[in-house]
Structures are given as C-alpha cells and as structure tokens.
Short mmCIF file of N, CA and C in Angstrom, two decimals:
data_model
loop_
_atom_site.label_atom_id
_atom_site.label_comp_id
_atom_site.label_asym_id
_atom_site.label_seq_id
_atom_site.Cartn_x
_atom_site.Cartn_y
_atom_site.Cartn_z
N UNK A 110 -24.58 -1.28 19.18
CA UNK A 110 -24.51 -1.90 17.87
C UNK A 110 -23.46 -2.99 17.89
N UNK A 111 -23.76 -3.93 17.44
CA UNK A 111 -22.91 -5.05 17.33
C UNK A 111 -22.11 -5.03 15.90
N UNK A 112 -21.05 -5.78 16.01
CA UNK A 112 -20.25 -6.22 14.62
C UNK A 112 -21.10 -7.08 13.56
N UNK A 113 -20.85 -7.03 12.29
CA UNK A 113 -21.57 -8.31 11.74
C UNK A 113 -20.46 -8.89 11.12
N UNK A 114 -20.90 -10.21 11.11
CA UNK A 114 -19.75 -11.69 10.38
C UNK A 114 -20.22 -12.22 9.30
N UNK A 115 -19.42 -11.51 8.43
CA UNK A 115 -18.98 -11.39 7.30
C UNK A 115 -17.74 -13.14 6.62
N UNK A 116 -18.26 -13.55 5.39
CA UNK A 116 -16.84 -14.27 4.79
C UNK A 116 -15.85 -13.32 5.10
N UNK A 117 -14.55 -14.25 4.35
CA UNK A 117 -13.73 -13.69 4.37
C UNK A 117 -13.17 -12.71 2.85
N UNK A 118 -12.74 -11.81 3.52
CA UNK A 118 -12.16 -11.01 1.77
C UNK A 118 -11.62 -9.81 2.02
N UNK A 119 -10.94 -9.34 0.84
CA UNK A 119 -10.03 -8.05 0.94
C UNK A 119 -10.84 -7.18 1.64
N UNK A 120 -10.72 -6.89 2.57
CA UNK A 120 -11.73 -5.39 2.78
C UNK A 120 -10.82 -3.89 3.66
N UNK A 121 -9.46 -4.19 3.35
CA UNK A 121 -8.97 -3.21 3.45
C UNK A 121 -9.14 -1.70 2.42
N UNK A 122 -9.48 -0.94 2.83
CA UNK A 122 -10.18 0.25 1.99
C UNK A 122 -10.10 1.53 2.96
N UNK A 123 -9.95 2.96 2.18
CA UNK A 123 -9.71 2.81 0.92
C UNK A 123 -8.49 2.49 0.50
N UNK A 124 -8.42 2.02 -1.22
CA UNK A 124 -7.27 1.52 -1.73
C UNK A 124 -6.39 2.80 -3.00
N UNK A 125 -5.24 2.42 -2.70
CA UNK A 125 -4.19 3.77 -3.59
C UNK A 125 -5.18 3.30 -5.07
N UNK A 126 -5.84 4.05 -6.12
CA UNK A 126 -5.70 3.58 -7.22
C UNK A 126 -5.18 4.45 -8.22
N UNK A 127 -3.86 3.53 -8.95
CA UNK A 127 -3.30 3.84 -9.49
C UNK A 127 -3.32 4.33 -11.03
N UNK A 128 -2.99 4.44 -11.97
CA UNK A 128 -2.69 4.03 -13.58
C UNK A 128 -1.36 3.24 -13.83
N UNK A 129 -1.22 2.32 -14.30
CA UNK A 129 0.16 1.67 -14.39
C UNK A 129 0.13 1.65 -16.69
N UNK A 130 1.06 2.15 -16.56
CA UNK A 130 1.87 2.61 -18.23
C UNK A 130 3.34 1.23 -18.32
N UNK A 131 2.85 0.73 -19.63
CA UNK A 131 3.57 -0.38 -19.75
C UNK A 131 4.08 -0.54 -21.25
N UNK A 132 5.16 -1.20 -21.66
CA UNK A 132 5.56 -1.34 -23.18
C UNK A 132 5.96 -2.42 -23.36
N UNK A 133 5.89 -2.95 -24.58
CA UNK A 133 6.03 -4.50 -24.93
C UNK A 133 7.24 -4.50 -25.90
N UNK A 134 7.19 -5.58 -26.14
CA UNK A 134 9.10 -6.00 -26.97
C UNK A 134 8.65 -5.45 -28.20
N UNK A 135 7.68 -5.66 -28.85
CA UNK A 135 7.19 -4.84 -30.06
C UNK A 135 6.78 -3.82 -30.41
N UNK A 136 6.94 -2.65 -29.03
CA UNK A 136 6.74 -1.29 -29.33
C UNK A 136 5.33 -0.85 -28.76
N UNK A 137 4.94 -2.38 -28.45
CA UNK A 137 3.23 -1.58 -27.86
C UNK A 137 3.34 -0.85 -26.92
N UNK A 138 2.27 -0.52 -26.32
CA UNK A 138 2.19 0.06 -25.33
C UNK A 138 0.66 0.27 -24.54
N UNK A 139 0.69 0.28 -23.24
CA UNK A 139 -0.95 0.92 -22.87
C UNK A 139 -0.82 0.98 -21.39
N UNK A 140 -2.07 1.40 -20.60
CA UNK A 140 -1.97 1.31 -19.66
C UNK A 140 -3.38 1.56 -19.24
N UNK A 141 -3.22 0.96 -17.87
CA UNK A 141 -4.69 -0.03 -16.92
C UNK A 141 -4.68 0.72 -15.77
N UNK A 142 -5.66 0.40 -14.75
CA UNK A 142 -5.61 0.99 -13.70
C UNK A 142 -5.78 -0.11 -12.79
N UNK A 143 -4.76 -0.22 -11.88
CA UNK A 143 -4.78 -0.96 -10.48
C UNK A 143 -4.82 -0.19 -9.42
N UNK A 144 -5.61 -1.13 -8.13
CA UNK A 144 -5.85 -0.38 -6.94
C UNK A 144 -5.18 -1.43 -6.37
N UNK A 145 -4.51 -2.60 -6.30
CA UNK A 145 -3.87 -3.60 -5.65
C UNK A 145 -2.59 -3.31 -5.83
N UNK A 146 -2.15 -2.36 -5.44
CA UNK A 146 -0.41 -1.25 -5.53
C UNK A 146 -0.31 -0.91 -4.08
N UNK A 147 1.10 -1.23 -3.59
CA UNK A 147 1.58 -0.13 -2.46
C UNK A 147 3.22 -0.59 -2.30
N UNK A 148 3.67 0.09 -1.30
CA UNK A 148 5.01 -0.02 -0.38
C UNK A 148 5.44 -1.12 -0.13
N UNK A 149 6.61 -1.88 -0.81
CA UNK A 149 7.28 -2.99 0.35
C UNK A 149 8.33 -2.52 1.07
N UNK A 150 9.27 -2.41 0.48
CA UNK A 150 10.25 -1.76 1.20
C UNK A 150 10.79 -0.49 1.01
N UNK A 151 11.38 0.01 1.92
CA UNK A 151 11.63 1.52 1.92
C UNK A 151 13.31 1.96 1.82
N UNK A 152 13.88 0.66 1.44
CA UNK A 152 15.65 0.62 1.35
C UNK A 152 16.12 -0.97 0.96
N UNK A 153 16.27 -0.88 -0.26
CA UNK A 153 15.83 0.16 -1.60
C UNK A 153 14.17 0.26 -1.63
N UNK A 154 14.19 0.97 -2.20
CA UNK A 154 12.60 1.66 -2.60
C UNK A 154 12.08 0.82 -3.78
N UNK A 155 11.13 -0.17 -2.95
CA UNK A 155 10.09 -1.12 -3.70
C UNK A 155 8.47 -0.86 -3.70
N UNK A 156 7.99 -1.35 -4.42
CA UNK A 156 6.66 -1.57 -4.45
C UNK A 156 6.09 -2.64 -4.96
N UNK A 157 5.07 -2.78 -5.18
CA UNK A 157 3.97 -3.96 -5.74
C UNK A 157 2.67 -3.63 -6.50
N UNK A 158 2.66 -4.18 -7.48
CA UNK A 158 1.13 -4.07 -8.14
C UNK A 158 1.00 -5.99 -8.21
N UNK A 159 -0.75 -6.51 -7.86
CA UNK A 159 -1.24 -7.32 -8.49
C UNK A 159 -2.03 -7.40 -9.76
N UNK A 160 -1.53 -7.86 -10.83
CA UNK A 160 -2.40 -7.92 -11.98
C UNK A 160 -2.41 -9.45 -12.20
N UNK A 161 -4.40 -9.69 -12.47
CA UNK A 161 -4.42 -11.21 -13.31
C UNK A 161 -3.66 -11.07 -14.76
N UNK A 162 -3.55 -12.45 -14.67
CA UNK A 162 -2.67 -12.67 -16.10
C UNK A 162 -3.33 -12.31 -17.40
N UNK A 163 -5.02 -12.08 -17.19
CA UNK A 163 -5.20 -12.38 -18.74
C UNK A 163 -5.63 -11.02 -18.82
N UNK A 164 -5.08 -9.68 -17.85
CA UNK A 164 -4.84 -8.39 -18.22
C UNK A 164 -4.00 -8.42 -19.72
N UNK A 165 -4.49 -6.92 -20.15
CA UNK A 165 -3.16 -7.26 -21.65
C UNK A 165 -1.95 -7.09 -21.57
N UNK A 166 -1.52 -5.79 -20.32
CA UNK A 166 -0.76 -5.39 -19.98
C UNK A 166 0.29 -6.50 -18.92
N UNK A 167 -0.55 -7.82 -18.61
CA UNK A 167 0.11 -8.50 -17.87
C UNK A 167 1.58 -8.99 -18.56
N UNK A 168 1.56 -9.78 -19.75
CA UNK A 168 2.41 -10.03 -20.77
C UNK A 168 3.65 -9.46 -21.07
N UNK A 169 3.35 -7.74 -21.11
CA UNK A 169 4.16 -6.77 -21.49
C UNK A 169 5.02 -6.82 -20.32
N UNK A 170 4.53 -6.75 -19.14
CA UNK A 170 5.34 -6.73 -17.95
C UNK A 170 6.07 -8.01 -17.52
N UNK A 171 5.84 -9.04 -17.85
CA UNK A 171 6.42 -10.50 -18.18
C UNK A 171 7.78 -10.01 -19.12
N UNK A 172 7.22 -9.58 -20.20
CA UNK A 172 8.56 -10.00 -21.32
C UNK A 172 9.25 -8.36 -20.82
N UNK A 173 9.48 -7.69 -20.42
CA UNK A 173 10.28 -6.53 -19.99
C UNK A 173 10.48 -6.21 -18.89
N UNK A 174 9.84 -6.91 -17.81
CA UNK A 174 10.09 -6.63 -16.77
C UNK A 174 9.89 -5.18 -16.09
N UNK A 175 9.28 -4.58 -16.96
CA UNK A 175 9.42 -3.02 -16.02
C UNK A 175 7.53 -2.43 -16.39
N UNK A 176 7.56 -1.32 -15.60
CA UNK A 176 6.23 -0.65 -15.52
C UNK A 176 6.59 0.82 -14.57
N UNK A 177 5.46 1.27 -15.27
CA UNK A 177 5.51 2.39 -14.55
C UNK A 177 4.26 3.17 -13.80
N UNK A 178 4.26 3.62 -12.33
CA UNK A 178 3.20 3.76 -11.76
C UNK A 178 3.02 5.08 -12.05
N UNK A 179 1.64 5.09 -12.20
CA UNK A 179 1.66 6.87 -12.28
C UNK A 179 -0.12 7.24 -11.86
N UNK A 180 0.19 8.10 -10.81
CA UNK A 180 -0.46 8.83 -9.33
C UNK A 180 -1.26 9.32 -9.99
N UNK A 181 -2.89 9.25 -9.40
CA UNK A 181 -4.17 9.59 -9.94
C UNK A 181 -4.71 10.89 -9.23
N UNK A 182 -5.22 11.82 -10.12
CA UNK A 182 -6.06 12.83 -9.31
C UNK A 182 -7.66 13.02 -9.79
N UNK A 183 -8.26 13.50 -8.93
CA UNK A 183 -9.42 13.92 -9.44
C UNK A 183 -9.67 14.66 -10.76
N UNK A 184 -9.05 15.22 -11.29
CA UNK A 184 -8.87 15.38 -12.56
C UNK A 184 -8.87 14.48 -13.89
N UNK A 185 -7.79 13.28 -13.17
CA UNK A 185 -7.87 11.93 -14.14
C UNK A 185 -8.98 11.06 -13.41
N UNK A 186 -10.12 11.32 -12.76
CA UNK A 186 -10.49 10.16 -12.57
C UNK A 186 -11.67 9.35 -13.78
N UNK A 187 -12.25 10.15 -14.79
CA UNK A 187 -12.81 9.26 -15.49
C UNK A 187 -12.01 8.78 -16.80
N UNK A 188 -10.32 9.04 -16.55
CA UNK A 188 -9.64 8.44 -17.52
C UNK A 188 -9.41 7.57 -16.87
N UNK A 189 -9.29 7.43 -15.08
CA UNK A 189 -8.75 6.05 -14.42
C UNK A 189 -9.51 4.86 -14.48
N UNK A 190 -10.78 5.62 -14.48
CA UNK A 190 -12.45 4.48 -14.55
C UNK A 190 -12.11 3.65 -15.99
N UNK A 191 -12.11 4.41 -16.95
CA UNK A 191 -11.89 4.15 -18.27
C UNK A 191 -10.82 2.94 -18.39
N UNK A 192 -9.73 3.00 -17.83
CA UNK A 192 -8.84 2.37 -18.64
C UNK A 192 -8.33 1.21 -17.38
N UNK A 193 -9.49 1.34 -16.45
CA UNK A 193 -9.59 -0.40 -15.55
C UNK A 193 -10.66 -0.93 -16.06
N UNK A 194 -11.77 -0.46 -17.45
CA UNK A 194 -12.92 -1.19 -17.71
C UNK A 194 -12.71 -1.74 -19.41
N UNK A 195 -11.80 -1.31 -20.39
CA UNK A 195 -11.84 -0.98 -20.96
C UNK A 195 -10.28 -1.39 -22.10
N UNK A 196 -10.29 -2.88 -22.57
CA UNK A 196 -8.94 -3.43 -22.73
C UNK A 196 -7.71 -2.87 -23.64
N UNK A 197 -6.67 -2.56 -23.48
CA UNK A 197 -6.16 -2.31 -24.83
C UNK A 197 -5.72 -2.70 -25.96
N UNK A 198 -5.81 -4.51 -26.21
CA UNK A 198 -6.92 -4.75 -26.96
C UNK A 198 -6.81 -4.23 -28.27
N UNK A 199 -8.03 -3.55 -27.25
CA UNK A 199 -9.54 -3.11 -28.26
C UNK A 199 -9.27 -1.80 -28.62
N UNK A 200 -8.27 -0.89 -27.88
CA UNK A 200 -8.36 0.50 -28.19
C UNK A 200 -6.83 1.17 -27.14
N UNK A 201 -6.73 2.16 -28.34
CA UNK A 201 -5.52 2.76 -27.62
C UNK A 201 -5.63 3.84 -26.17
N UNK A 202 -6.09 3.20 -25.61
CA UNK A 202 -6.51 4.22 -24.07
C UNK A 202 -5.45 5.68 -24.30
N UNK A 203 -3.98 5.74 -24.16
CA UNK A 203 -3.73 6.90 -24.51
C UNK A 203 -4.64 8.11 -25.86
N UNK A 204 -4.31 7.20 -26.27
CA UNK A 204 -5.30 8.46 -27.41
C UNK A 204 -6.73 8.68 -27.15
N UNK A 205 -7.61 7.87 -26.31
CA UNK A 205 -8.54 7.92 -26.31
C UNK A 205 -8.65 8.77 -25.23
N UNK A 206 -8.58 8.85 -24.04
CA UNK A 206 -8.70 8.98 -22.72
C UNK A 206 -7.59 10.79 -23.01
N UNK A 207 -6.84 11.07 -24.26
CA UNK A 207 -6.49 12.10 -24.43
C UNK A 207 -4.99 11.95 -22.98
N UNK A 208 -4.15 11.06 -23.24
CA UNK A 208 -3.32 10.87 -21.59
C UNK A 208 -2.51 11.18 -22.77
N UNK A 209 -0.86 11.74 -22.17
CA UNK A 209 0.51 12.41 -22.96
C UNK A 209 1.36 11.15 -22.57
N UNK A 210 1.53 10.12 -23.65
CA UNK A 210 3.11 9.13 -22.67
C UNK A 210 4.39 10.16 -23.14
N UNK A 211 5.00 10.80 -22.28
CA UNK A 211 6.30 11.21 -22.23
C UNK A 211 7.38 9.90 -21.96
N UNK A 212 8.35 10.01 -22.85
CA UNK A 212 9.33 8.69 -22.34
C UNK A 212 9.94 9.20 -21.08
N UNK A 213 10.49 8.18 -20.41
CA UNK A 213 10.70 7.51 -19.19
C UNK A 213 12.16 7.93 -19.24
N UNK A 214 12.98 8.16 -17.65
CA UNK A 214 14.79 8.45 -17.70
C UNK A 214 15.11 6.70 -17.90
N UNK A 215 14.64 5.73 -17.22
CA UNK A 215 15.15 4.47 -17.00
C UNK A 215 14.30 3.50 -18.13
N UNK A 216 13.27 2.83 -17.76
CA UNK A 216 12.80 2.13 -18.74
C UNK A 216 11.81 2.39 -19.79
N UNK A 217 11.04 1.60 -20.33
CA UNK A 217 11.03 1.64 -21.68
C UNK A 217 9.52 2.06 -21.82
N UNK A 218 9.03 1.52 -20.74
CA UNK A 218 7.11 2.07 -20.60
C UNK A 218 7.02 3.56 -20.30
N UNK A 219 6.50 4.42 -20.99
CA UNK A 219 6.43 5.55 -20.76
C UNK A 219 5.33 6.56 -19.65
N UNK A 220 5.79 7.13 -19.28
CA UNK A 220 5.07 8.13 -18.25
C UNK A 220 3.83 8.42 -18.83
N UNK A 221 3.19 9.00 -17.66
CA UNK A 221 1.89 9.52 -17.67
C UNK A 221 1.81 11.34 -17.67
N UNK A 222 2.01 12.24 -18.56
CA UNK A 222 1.99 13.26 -18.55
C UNK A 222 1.26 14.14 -17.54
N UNK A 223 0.03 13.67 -17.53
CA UNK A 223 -1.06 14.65 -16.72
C UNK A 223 -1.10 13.91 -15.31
N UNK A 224 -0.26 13.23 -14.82
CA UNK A 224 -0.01 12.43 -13.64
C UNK A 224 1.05 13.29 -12.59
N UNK A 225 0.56 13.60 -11.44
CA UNK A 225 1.41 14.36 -10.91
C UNK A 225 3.14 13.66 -10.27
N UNK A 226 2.71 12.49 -10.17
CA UNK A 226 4.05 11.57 -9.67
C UNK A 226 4.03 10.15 -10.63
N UNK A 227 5.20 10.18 -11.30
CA UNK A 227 5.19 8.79 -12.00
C UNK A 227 6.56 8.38 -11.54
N UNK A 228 6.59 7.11 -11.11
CA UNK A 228 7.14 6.29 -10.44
C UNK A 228 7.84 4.96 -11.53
N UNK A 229 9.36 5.19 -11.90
CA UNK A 229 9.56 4.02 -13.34
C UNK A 229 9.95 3.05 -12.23
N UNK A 230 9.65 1.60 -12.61
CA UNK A 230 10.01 0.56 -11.55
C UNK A 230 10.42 -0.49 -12.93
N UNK A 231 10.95 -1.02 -11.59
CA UNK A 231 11.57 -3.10 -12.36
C UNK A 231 11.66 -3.92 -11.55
N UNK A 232 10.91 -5.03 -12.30
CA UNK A 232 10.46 -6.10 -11.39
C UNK A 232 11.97 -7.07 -11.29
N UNK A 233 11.77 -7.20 -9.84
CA UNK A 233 12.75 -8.06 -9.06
C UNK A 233 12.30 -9.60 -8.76
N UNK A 234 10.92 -9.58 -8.83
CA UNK A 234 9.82 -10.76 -8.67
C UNK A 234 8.46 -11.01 -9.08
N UNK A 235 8.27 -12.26 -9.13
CA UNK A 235 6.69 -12.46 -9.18
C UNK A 235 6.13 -13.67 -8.57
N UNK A 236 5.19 -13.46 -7.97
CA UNK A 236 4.69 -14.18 -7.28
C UNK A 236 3.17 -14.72 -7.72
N UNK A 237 2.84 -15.85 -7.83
CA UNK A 237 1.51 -16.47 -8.68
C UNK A 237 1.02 -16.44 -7.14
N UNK A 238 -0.24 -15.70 -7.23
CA UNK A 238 -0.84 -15.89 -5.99
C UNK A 238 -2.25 -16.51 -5.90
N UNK A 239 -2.70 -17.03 -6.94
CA UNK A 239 -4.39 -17.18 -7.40
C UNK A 239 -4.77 -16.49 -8.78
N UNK A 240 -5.92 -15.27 -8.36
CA UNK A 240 -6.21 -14.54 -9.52
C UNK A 240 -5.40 -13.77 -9.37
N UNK A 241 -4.20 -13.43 -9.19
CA UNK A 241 -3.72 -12.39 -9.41
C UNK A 241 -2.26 -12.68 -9.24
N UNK A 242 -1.21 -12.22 -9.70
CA UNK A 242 -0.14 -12.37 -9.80
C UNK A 242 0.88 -10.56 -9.05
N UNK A 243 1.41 -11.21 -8.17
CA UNK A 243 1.81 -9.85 -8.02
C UNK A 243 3.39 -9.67 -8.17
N UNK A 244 3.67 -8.68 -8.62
CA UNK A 244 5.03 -7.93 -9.43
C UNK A 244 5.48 -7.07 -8.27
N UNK A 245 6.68 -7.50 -7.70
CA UNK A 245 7.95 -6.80 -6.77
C UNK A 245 8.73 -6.19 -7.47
N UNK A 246 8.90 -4.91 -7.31
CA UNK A 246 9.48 -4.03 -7.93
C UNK A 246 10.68 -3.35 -7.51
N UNK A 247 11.51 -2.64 -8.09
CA UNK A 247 12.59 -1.81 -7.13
C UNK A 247 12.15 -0.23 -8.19
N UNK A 248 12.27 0.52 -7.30
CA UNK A 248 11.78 1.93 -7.83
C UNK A 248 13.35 2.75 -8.49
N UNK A 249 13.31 2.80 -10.04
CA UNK A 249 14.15 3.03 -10.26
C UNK A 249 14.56 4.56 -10.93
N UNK A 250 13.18 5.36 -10.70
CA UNK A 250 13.34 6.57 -10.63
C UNK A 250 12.01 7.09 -10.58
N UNK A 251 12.10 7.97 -9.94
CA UNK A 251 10.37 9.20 -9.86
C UNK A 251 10.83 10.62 -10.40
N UNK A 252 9.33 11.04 -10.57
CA UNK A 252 9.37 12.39 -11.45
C UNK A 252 7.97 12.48 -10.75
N UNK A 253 8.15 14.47 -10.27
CA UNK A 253 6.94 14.77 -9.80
C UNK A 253 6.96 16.04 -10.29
N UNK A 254 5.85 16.73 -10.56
CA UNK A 254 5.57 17.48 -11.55
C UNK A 254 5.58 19.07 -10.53
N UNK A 255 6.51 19.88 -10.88
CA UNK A 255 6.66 20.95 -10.06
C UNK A 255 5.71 22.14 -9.74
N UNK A 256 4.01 21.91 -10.30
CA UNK A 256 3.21 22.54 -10.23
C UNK A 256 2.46 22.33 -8.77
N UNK A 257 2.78 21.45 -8.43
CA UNK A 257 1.99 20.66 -7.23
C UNK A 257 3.43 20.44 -6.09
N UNK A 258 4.30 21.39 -6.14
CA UNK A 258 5.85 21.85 -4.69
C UNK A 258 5.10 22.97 -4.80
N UNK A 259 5.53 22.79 -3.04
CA UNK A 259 5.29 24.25 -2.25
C UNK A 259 6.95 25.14 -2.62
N UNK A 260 7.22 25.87 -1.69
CA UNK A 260 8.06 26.78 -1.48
C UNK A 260 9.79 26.27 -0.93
N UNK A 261 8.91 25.19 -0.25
CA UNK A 261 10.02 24.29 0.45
C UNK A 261 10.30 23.18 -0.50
N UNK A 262 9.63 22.99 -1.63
CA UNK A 262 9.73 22.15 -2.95
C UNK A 262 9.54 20.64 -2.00
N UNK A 263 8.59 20.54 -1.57
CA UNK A 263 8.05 19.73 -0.88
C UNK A 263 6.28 19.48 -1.85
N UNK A 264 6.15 17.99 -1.85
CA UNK A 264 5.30 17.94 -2.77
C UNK A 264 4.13 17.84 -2.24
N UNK A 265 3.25 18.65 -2.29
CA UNK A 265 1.37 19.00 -2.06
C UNK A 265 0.24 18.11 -2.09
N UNK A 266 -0.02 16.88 -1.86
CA UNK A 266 -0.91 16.34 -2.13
C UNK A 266 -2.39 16.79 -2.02
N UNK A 267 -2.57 17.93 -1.28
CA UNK A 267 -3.57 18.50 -1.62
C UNK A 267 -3.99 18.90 -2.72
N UNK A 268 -3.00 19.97 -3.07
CA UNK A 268 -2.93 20.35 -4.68
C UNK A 268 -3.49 19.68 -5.95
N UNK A 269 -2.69 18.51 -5.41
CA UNK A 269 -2.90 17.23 -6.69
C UNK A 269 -4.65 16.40 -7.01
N UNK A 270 -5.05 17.07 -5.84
CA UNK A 270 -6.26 16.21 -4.91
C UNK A 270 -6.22 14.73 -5.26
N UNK A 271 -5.84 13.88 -5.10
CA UNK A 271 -5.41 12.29 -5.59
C UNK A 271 -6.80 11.66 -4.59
N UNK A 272 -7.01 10.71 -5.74
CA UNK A 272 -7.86 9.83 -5.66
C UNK A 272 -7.59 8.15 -5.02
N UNK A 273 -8.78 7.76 -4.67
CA UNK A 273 -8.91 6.36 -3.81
C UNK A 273 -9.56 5.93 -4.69
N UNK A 274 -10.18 4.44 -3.98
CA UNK A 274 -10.80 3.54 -4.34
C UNK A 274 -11.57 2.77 -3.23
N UNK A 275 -12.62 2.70 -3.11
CA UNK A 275 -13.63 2.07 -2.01
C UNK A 275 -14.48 1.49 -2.28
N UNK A 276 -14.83 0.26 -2.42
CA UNK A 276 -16.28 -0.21 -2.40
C UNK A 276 -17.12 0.18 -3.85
N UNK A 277 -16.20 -0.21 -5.05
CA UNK A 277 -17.03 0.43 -6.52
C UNK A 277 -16.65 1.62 -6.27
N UNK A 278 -16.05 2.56 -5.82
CA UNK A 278 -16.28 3.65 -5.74
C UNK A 278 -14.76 5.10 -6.26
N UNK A 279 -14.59 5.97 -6.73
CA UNK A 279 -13.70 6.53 -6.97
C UNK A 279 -13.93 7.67 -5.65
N UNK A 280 -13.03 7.94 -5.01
CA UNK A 280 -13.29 9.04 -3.59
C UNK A 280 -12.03 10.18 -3.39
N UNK A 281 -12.43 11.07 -3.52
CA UNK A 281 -11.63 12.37 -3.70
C UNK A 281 -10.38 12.60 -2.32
N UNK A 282 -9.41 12.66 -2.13
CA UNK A 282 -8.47 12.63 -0.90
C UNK A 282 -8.01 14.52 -0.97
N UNK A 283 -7.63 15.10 0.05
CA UNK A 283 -6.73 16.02 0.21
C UNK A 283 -6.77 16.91 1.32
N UNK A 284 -7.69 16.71 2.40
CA UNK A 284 -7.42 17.38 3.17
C UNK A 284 -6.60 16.65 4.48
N UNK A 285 -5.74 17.71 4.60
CA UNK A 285 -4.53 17.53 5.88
C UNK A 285 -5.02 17.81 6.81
N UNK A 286 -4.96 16.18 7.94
CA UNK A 286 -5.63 16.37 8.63
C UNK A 286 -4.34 16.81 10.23
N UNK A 287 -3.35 16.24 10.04
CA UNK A 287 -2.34 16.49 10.99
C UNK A 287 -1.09 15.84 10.12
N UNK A 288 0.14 15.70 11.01
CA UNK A 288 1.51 15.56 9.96
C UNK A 288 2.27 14.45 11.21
N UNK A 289 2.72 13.60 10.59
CA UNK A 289 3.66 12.62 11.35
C UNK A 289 4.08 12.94 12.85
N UNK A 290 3.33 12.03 13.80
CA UNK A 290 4.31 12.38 15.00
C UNK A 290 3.23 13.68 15.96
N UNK A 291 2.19 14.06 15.44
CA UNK A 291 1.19 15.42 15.71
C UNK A 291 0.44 14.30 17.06
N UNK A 292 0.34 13.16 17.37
CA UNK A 292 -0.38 12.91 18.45
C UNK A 292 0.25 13.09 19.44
N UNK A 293 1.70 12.77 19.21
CA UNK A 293 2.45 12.61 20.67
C UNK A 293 3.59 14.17 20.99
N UNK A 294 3.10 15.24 19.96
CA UNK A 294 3.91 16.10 20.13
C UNK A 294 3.48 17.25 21.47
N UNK A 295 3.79 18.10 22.06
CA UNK A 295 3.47 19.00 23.04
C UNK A 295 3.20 20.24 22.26
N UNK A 296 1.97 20.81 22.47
CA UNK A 296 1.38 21.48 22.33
C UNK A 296 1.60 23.06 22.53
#
C-alpha cells in the first residue's frame, strides 16, 4: 500500500478536547469547547488554547485575561458537543447543558463542577495567527476531583474515562497501555 498526497492541514489527531469556562468585566460568563489546547512549557506550567475571534468567549478572554480549562469525560461528552456548536449568545450553556460553575481559588472564570481536572490559567500572550488567535497561558492553579485518586492519591485517568477528538468525531480514551520509560526497562 502506498501513502496518498494529500494538501496541506492540521492532521495531527487525536486532539485533547477540552471545555474552556470564561467571565467577562460585566459578570458574564460561559463556556465553549476547544480541541486546539495543549502544553508549552513545563517550568512554569503553561499552556495554550486557539480561539477565532468572533467566538463569544473570545472577548471575555481579551478584557480579563484569564480562562479556565476544564478536562472532558465521557460522561460530559454531549455537553462538550453542545457547547462547541452552540453560542452563548444565544443561551446560557451552564444552565442548559445542567454544568455546576463553582468559583475559582485564582481568577474570576469559574470552574467546571462535573469536570474531573480544572486547570485556572492567565494569559501571558497572544498571538494573531489567521483564523485563530492563540492565548499563552501560565497555569495558575489546578483542582482535581478526589473521586478519580487512587490510594497513592495519584490521579486515574482511566476512571475519569476522558475524551478526544478525531476527524468530526468524539472518541472515548482510558485504557493503560504501559507507563513512562516501559520500552527501555528490563523485564
């Protein structure tokens, strides 16, 4: 079988998809779902989401600078579908989608209750990249929900069963397949 040649385009997959929870200078609030989120640096502890500008939530994160990521499971996934199709706008996705915002230790956008890891960040940057604008963050506190620690209070992603993103597609994650360092260890 041969390769086929393809344009060019994102086709790294699958992708983290997230829920990102956001608040505005006037008290609003809502939150969207991005799959264009991950890791920049690991000291201090950064990340990145791309959002186009004429998201609603783009604005909010402009005039406050902060957001908050919060970790998807199969459980939330037709609230995650929901509230990347679906503007807020038009409708209060928390109330609708039935999601808990608990306030936040650091900033002002509130957590995702039924989210097993929410992640409060603040943007350090932004970068206009085309359609999409992406937000450098410094991670300025996490909260992970102690139903989903083992014994060693080490956190389970199985448990959580957390969700992807592929090709249109929402895709279920959790089985462990080996642990850091398992190729080159002796047997």
């Amino acid at each position: 079988m041969g390769k086929l040649n393809w344009k060019p385009g994102n086709m790294l997959y699958p992708l983290p998809v997230v829920l990102v929870s956001t608040a505005g200078r006037a008290g609003e609030k809502n939150v969207f779902t991005v799959a264009w989120t991950g890791t920049v640096c690991s000291e201090p502890p950064m990340v990145s989401i791309s959002v186009r500008p004429e998201r609603y939530s783009h604005h909010m994160i402009e005039e406050t600078g902060e957001f908050v990521i919060n970790l998807t499971t199969k459980e939330l996934v037709f609230a995650t579908d929901y509230c990347g199709v679906v503007s807020g706008r038009e409708v209060d996705k928390f109330e609708k989608m039935k999601l808990t915002p608990v306030r936040a230790g650091v900033v002002k956008a509130p957590l995702i209750g039924e989210s097993p890891v929410n992640i409060e960040c603040v943007v350090e940057d932004k970068k206009s990249l085309g359609t999409h604008d992406m937000f450098i963050a410094k991670v300025v506190a996490v909260h992970a929900d102690e139903k989903y620690m083992d014994e060693k209070n080490k956190f389970c992603f199985d448990r959580a069963e957390p969700i992807v993103y592929s090709h249109g597609s929402y895709v279920s994650l959790g089985e462990t397949l080996g642990t850091f360092g398992y190729s080159v260890r002796k047997k």
